[in-house]
XYZ file of C-alpha atoms in Angstrom:
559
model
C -61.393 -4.862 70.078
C -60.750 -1.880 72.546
C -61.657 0.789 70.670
C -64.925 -1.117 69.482
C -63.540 -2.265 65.986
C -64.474 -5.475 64.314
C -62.442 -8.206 63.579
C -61.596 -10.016 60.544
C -59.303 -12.245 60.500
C -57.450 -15.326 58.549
C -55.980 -17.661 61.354
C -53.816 -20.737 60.631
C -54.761 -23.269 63.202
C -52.915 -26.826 63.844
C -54.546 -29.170 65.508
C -54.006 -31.709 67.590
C -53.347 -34.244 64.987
C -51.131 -31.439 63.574
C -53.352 -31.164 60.470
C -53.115 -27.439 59.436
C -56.469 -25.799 58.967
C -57.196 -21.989 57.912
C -60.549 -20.344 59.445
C -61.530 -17.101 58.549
C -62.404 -14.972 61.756
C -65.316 -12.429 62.055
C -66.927 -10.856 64.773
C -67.081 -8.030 67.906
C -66.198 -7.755 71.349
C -69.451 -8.175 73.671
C -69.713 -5.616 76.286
C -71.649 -5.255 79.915
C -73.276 -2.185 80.697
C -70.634 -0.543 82.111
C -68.961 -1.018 78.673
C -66.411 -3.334 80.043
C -65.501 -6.256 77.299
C -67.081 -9.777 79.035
C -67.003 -11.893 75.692
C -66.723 -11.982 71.975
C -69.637 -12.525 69.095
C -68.994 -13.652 65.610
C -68.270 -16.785 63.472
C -65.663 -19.114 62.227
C -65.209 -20.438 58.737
C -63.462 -23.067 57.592
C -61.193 -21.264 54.542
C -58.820 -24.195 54.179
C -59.528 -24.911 50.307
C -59.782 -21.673 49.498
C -56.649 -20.972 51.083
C -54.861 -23.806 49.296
C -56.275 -22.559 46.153
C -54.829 -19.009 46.728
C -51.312 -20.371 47.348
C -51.307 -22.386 44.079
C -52.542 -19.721 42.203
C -49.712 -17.567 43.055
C -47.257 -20.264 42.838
C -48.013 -20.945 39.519
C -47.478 -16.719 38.780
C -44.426 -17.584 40.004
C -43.399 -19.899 38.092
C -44.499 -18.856 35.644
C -42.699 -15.464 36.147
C -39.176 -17.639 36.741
C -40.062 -19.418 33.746
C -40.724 -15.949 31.422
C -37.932 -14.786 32.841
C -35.487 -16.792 32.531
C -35.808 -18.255 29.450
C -32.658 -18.006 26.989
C -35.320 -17.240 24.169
C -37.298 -14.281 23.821
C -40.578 -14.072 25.521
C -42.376 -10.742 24.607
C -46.456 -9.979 24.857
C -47.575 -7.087 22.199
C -51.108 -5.205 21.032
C -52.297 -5.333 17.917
C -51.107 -1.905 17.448
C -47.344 -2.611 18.246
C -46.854 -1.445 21.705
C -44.821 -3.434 23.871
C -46.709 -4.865 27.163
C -44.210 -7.025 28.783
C -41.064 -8.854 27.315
C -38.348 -10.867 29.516
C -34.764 -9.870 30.033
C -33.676 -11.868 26.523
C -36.092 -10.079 25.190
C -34.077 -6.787 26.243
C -30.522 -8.133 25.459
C -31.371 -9.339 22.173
C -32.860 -5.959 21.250
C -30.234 -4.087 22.478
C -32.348 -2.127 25.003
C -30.743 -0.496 28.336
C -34.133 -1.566 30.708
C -37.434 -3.034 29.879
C -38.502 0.720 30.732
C -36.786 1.581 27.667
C -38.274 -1.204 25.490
C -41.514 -0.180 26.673
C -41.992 3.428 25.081
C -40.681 1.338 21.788
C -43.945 0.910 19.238
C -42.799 -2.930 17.754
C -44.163 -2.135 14.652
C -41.679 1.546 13.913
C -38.859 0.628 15.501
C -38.165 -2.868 15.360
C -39.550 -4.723 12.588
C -36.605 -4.603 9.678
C -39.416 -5.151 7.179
C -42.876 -3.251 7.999
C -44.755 -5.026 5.419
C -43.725 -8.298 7.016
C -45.273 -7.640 10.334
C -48.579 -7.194 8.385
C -48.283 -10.052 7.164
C -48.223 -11.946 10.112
C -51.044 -10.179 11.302
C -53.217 -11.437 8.355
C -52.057 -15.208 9.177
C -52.365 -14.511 12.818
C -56.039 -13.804 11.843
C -56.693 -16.639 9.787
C -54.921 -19.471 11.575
C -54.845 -17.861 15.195
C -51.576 -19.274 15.711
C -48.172 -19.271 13.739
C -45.146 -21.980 14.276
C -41.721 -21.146 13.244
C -42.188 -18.394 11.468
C -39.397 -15.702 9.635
C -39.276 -12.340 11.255
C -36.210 -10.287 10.918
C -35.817 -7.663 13.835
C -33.404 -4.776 13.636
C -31.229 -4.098 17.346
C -31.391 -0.720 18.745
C -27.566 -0.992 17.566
C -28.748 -1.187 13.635
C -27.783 -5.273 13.773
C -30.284 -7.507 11.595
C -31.330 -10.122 13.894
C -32.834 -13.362 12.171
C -35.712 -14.967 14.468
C -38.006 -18.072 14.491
C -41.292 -17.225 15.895
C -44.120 -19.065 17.745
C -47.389 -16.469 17.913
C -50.612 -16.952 19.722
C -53.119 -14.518 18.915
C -55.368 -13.157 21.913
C -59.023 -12.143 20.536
C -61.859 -9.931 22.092
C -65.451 -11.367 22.030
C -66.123 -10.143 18.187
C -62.871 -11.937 17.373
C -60.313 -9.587 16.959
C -56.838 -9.399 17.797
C -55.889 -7.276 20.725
C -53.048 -9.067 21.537
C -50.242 -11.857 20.809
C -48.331 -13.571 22.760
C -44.544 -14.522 21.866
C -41.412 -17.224 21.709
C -38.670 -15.377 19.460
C -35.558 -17.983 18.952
C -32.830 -16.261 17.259
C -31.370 -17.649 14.219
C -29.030 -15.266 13.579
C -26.004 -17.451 14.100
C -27.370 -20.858 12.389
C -28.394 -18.593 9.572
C -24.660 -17.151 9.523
C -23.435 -20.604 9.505
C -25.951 -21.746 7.128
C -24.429 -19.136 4.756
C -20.850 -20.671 5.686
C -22.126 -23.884 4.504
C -23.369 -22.756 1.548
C -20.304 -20.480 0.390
C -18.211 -23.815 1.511
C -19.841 -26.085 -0.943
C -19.734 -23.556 -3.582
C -16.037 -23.026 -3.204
C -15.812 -27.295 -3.235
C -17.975 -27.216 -6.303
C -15.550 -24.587 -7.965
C -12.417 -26.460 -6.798
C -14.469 -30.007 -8.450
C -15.027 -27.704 -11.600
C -11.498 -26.521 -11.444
C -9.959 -30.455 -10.902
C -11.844 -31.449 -13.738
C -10.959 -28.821 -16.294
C -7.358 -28.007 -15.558
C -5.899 -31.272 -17.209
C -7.495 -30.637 -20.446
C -7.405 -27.167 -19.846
C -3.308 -27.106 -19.634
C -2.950 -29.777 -21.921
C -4.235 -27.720 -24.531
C -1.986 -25.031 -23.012
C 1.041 -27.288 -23.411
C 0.567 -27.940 -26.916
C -0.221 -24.094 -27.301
C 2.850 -22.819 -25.896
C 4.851 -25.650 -26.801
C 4.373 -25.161 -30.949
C 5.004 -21.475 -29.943
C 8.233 -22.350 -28.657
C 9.249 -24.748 -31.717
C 8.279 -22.126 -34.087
C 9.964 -19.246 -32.252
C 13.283 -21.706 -32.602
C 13.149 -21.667 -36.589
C 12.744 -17.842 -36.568
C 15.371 -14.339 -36.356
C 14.693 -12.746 -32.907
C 14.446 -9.364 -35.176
C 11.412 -10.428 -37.349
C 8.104 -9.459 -36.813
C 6.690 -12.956 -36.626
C 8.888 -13.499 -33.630
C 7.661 -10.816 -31.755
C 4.239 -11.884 -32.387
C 4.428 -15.154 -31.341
C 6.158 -13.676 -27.972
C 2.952 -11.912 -27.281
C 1.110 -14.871 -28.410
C 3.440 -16.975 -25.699
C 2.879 -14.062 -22.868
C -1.081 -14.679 -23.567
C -0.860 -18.531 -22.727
C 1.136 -17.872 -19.671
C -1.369 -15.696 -18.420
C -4.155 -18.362 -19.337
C -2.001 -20.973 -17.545
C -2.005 -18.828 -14.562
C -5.849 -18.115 -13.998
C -6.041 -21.611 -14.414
C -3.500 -21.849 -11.105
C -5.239 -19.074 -9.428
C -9.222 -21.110 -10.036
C -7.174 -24.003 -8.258
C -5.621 -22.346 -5.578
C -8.789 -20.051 -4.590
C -10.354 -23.665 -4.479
C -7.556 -24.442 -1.727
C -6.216 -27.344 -4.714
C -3.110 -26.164 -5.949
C -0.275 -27.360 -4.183
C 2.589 -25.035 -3.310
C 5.826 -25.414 -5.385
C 8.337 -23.107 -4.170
C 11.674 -22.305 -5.432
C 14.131 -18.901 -5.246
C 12.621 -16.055 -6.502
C 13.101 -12.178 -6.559
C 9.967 -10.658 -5.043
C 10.922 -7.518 -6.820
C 10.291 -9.784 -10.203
C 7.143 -10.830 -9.345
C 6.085 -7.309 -8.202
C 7.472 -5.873 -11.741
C 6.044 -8.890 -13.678
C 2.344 -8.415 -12.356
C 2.646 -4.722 -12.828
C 0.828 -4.409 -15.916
C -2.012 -6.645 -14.886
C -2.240 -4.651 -11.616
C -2.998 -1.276 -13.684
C -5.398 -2.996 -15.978
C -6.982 -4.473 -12.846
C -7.656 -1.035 -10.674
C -8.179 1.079 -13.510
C -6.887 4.698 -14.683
C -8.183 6.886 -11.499
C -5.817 5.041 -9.391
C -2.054 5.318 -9.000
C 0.590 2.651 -8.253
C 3.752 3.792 -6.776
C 6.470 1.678 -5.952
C 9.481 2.214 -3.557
C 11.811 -1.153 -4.225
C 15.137 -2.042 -2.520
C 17.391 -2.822 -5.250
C 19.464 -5.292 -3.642
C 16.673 -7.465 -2.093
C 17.173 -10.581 -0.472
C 15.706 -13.878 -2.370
C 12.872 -15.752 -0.746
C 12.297 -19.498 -1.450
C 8.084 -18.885 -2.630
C 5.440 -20.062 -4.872
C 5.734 -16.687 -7.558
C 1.884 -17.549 -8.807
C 0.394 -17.932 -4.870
C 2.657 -14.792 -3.958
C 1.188 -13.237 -6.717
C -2.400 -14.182 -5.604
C -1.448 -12.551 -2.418
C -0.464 -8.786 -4.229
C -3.511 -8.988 -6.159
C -6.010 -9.437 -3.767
C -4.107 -6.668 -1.170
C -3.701 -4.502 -4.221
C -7.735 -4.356 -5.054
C -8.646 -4.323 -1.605
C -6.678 -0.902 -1.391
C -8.658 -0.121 -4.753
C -11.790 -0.936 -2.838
C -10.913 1.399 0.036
C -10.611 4.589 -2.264
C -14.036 4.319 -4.212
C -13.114 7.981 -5.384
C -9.703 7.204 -6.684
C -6.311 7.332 -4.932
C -2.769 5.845 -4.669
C -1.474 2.557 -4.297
C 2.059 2.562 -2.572
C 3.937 -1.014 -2.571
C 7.082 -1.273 -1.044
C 9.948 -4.142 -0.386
C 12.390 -4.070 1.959
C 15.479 -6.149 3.985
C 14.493 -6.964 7.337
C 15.874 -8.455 9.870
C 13.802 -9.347 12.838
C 15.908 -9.348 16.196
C 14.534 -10.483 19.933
C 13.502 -6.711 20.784
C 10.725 -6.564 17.732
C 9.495 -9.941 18.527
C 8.364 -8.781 22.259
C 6.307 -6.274 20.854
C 4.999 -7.873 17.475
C 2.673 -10.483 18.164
C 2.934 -13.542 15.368
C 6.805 -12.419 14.796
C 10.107 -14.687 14.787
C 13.357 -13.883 14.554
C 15.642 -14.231 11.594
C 16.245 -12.485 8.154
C 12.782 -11.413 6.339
C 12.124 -9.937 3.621
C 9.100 -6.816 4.126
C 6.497 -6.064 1.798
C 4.065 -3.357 2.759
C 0.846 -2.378 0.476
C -0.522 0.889 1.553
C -3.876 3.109 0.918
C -4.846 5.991 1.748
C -9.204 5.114 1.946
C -11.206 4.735 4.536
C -9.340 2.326 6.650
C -10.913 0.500 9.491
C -11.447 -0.067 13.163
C -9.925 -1.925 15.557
C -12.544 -4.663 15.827
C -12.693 -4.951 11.866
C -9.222 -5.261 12.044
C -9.493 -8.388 14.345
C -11.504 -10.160 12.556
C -10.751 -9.224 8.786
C -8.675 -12.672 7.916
C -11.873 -14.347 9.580
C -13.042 -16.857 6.314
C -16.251 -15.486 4.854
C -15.963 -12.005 6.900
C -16.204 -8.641 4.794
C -16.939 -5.281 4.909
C -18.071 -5.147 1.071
C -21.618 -5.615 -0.057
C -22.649 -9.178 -0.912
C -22.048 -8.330 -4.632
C -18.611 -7.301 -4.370
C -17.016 -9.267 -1.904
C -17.180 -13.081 -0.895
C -14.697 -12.708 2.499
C -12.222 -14.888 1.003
C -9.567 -12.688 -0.350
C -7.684 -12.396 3.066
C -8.725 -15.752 4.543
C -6.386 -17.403 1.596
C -3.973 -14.206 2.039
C -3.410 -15.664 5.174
C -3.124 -19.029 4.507
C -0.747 -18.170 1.881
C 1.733 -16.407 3.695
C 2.034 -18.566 7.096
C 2.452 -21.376 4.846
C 5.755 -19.689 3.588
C 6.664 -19.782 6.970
C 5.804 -15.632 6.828
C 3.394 -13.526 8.952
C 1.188 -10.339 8.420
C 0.719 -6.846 10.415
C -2.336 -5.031 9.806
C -2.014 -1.398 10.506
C -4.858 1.045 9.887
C -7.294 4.011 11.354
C -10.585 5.143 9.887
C -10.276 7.917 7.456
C -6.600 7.268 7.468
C -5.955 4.267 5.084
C -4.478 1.225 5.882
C -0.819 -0.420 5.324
C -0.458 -4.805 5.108
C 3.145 -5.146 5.947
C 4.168 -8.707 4.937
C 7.071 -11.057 6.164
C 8.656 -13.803 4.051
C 11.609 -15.815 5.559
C 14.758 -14.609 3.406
C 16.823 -17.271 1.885
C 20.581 -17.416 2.829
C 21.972 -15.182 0.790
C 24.461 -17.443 -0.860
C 21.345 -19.119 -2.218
C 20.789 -17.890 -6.234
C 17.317 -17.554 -8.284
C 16.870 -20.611 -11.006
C 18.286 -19.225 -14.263
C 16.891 -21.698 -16.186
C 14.658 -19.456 -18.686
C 18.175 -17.808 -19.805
C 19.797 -21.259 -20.884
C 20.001 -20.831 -24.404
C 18.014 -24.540 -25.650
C 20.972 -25.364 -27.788
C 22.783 -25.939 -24.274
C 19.917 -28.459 -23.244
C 19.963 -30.950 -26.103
C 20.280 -34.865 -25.757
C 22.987 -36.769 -26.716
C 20.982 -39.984 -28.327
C 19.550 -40.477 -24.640
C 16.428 -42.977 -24.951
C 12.930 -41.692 -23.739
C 9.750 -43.781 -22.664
C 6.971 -41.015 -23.259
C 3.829 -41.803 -21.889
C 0.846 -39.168 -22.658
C -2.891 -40.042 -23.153
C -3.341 -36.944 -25.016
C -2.661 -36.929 -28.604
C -2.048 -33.528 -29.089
C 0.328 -33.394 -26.374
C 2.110 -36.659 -27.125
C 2.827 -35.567 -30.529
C 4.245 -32.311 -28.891
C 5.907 -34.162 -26.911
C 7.934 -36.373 -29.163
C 9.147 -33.625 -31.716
C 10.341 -31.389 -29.049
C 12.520 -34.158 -27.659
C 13.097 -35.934 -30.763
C 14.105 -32.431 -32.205
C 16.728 -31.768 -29.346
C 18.410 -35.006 -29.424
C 16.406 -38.015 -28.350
C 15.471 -41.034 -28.941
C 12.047 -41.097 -28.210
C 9.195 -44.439 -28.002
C 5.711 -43.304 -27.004
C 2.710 -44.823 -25.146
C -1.028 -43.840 -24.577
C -1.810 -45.688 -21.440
C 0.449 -47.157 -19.019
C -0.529 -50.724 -20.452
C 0.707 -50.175 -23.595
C 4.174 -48.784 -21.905
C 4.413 -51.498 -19.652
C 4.023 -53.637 -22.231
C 6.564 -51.698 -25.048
C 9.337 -51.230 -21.418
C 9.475 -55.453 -21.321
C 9.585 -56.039 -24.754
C 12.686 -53.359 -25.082
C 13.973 -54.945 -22.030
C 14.005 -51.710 -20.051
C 16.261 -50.273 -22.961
C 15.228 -46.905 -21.394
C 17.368 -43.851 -19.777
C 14.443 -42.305 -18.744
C 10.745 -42.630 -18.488
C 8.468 -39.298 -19.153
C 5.207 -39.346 -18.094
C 1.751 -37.218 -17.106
C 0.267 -38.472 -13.916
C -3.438 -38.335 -14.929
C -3.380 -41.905 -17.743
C -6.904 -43.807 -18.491
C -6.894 -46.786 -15.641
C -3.546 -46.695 -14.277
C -2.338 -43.734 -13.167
C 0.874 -42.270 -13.735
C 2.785 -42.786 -10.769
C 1.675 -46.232 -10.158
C 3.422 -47.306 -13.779
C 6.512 -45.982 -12.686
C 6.380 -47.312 -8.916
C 6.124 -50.541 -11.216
C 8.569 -49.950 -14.028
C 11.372 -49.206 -11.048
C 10.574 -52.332 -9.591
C 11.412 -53.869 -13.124
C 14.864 -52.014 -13.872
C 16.101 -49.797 -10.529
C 18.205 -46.842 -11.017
C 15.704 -45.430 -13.954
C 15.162 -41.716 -14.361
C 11.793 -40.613 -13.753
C 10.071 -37.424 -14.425
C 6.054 -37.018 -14.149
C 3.955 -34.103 -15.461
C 0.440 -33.109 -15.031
C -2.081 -30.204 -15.799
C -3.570 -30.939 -12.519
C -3.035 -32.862 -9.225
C -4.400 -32.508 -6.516
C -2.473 -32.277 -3.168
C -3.038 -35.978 -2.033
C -1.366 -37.341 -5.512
C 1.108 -34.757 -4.817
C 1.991 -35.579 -2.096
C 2.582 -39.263 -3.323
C 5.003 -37.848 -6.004
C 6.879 -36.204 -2.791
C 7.208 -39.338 -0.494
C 8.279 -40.828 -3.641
C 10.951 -37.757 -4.660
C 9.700 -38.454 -8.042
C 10.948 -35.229 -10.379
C 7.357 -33.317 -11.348
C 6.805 -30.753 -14.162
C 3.892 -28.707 -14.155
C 2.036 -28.369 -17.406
C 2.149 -26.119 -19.271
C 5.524 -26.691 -19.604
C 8.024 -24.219 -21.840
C 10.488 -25.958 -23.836
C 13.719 -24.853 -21.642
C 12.111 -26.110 -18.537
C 11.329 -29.300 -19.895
C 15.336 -29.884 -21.780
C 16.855 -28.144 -18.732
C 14.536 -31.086 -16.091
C 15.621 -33.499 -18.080
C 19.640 -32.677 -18.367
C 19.687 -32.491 -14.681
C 17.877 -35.591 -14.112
C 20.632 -37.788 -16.781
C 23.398 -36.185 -15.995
């Protein structure tokens, strides 16, 4: 008040009750005639509401800053024209954005919506309904990434009741809708290995008899003559039918593994062929074999899944054409390699590496490639299953893979198979001449549901020196085993039987006469009644069956 100023002023005051009370101060300083302050003029209000009222106001600004702030969803406020007027930091992450700044010179409707036409038509329902709940917007990042949101919109209208703003909760779906997809792809790949369970009995039943007649006709014929030769080809044909009937079940995760020494060089050689048919003419294989190459103990038609599925993948990389190199090698692993090759063990492996020369990939594609239901291809061409089963191939032969590629530069999948000890041989049993496998008399129970098969059945055994009794069901063989008296060397039977199943007859026919020979067969079992046959260490044939395989099984089982 010395230099004649008013005063205004907001006091807190505490009285003597120590109530808190705000007045709002107003007034001069009163002055003598010399000038000389002697008193003050002016009034007192009582503010205290108002006061209070102020305090809550900005309180609730505050929380309800904290609260736009730091929510985990996206909280964003745009005009009806698309610009940006204030969004929360989720907001900012989710879009990719270095600073709200940033976001702020962004026009919504240009730069963010992935589909333009669907912002106006949330706009039109935003009209009609003033609000929307849970509804589909798909945003694109500032990195290119589709982002899949729920949305909650309030519309804010001027006094002739237009839009001039809305008001925002984005939840991104993104992930859920990724799994979602999982889910989906899941059920169809259970629905395919259902399919696949249902029609591979029949399927290789039909297969047996196929091949089987093929065989017994082949027997009555001259190597030389011309029908011979065609009813190789006709042979080569129903292996290759049995085997996409292998593959449906094992890309269904339903075909059991049944390994057994093989050449990897043979199954390279025997799928070589089908590879070329399978790329097509503008590409090139070229292979670089060791000839003495150490025997693995494998499954040859999952090892084979694995070559075909690395070989069009390198097809895939070189849209324009290109070469194909495969490659085998001995390899022995020693402590030094381990250290610096994660996923490695020491021992004796054998190496296969399938190289391109396309467009190869980064190191965070290469990360993630054996992910299940990741892929670089376009929806149409690619499910993201190829290496995911790769994978789960190899480390179940006891093997590992190394992924090494750079863009532009092609890529090379070097893979590792435990190597047998080498004094261990390769089953020779295709290149037993049958008139070394025949009975001597040797009595057969054959039980097989399916006629066609059954009568198959019989003649080739009964034609190779058997005595053979047959059965539909295993009621009628239980009943045909006690009223023979067990007068049986060996019971032969499929595992799949109306009622009873196949492995439950003979779990009862040992119990009857122990010490009988037992050999089951099936077109399809799944990995739970295999592994029933294992704890058992019942002998199992997989259908369809060639003639040899089946004389040469049952040789080793009676003798």
């Amino acid at each position: 008040m010395e230099d004649g100023t008013r005063y205004e002023l907001d006091l807190e005051l505490v009285q003597p009750t120590s109530t808190t009370r705000w007045i709002s101060a107003r007034g001069e300083a009163k002055r003598d005639a010399d000038g000389k302050i002697v008193g003050l003029r002016g009034t007192a209000q009582n503010i205290t509401y108002r006061k209070q009222s102020e305090e809550a106001v900005q309180q609730s600004e505050e929380d309800y800053r904290t609260l736009f702030e730091d929510s985990k969803d996206t909280v964003i406020i745009t005009s009806h024209a698309g610009e940006i007027l204030d969004i929360n930091t989720a907001g900012i992450e989710l879009l990719g954005y270095g600073s709200k700044e940033e976001l702020l010179e962004v026009n919504i409707a240009e730069a963010v919506y992935e589909h333009p036409e669907d912002r106006k038509k949330m706009l039109e329902s935003l009209q009609r309904q003033g609000y929307l709940k849970n509804y589909d917007l798909d945003f694109r990042s500032k990195g290119g990434e589709i982002l899949h949101l729920s949305a909650s919109l309030t519309s804010m209208l001027n006094y002739d009741g237009e839009i001039v703003a809305i008001r925002g909760i984005l939840h991104d779906m993104t992930e859920h809708q990724r799994l979602e997809e999982q889910l989906r792809q899941s059920q169809k790949l259970e629905s395919i290995g259902l399919l696949a369970g249902g029609v591979a009995h029949d399927f290789n039943n039909y297969l047996t008899a196929i091949e089987g007649y093929t065989d017994l006709a082949m027997l009555d014929l001259s190597k030389e003559s011309s029908a011979y030769k065609e009813l190789q080809e006709a042979r080569r044909s129903s292996d290759r039918a049995a085997n996409l009937a292998r593959q449906l079940l094992l890309f269904s995760r339903r075909e059991p593994m049944h390994p057994k020494p093989v050449s990897l060089n043979t199954v390279i050689m025997d799928l070589l062929k089908m590879l070329g048919r399978l790329i097509g003419e503008q590409y090139r294989l070229v292979m670089h074999l060791e000839d003495k190459l150490w025997t693995i103990n494998a499954d040859a038609s999952h090892i084979e899944q694995v070559i075909m599925n690395l070989v069009v993948n390198a097809r895939d990389a070189m849209p324009g054409g290109g070469e194909i190199t495969i490659r085998t090698e001995n390899f022995p692993v020693n402590g030094e390699y381990v250290k610096t090759h994660s996923g490695s063990q020491p021992g004796e492996f054998v190496r296969m590496q399938i190289e391109d020369s396309g467009c190869g990939m980064d190191a965070e594609t290469v990360s993630r490639i054996f992910e299940p239901f990741f892929t670089t291809k376009a929806a149409a061409y690619g499910t993201g299953l190829g290496l995911s089963v790769v994978y789960g191939i190899i480390t179940q032969h006891g093997g590992w893979i190394d992924v090494d590629s750079t863009l532009d530069r092609g890529t090379i999948f070097s893979i590792f198979l435990p190597a047998l000890p080498l004094q261990a041989g390769i089953d020779e049993t295709e290149n037993i001449p049958v008139q070394q496998l025949h009975g001597h008399g040797e009595r057969i129970l054959l039980v097989e549901d399916e006629g066609v098969v059954r009568e198959l059945a019989e003649k080739m055994l009964a034609r190779n020196g058997y005595s053979v009794t047959v059965a539909a069901d295993a009621e009628e063989a239980t009943a045909i085993f006690k009223n023979q008296q067990g007068n049986f060397d060996l019971v032969f039977s499929d595992v799949i039987l109306p009622k009873e199943n196949g492995v439950a007859l003979v779990d009862h026919l040992l119990e009857e006469k122990p010490g009988l020979k037992v050999l089951l067969a099936s077109g399809y079992s799944d990995i739970g009644g295999q592994q029933a046959i294992q704890d058992r260490g019942y002998p199992f044939l997989q259908k369809p069956y060639q003639l040899q395989t089946l004389l040469a099984q049952l040789r080793e089982l009676l003798d």
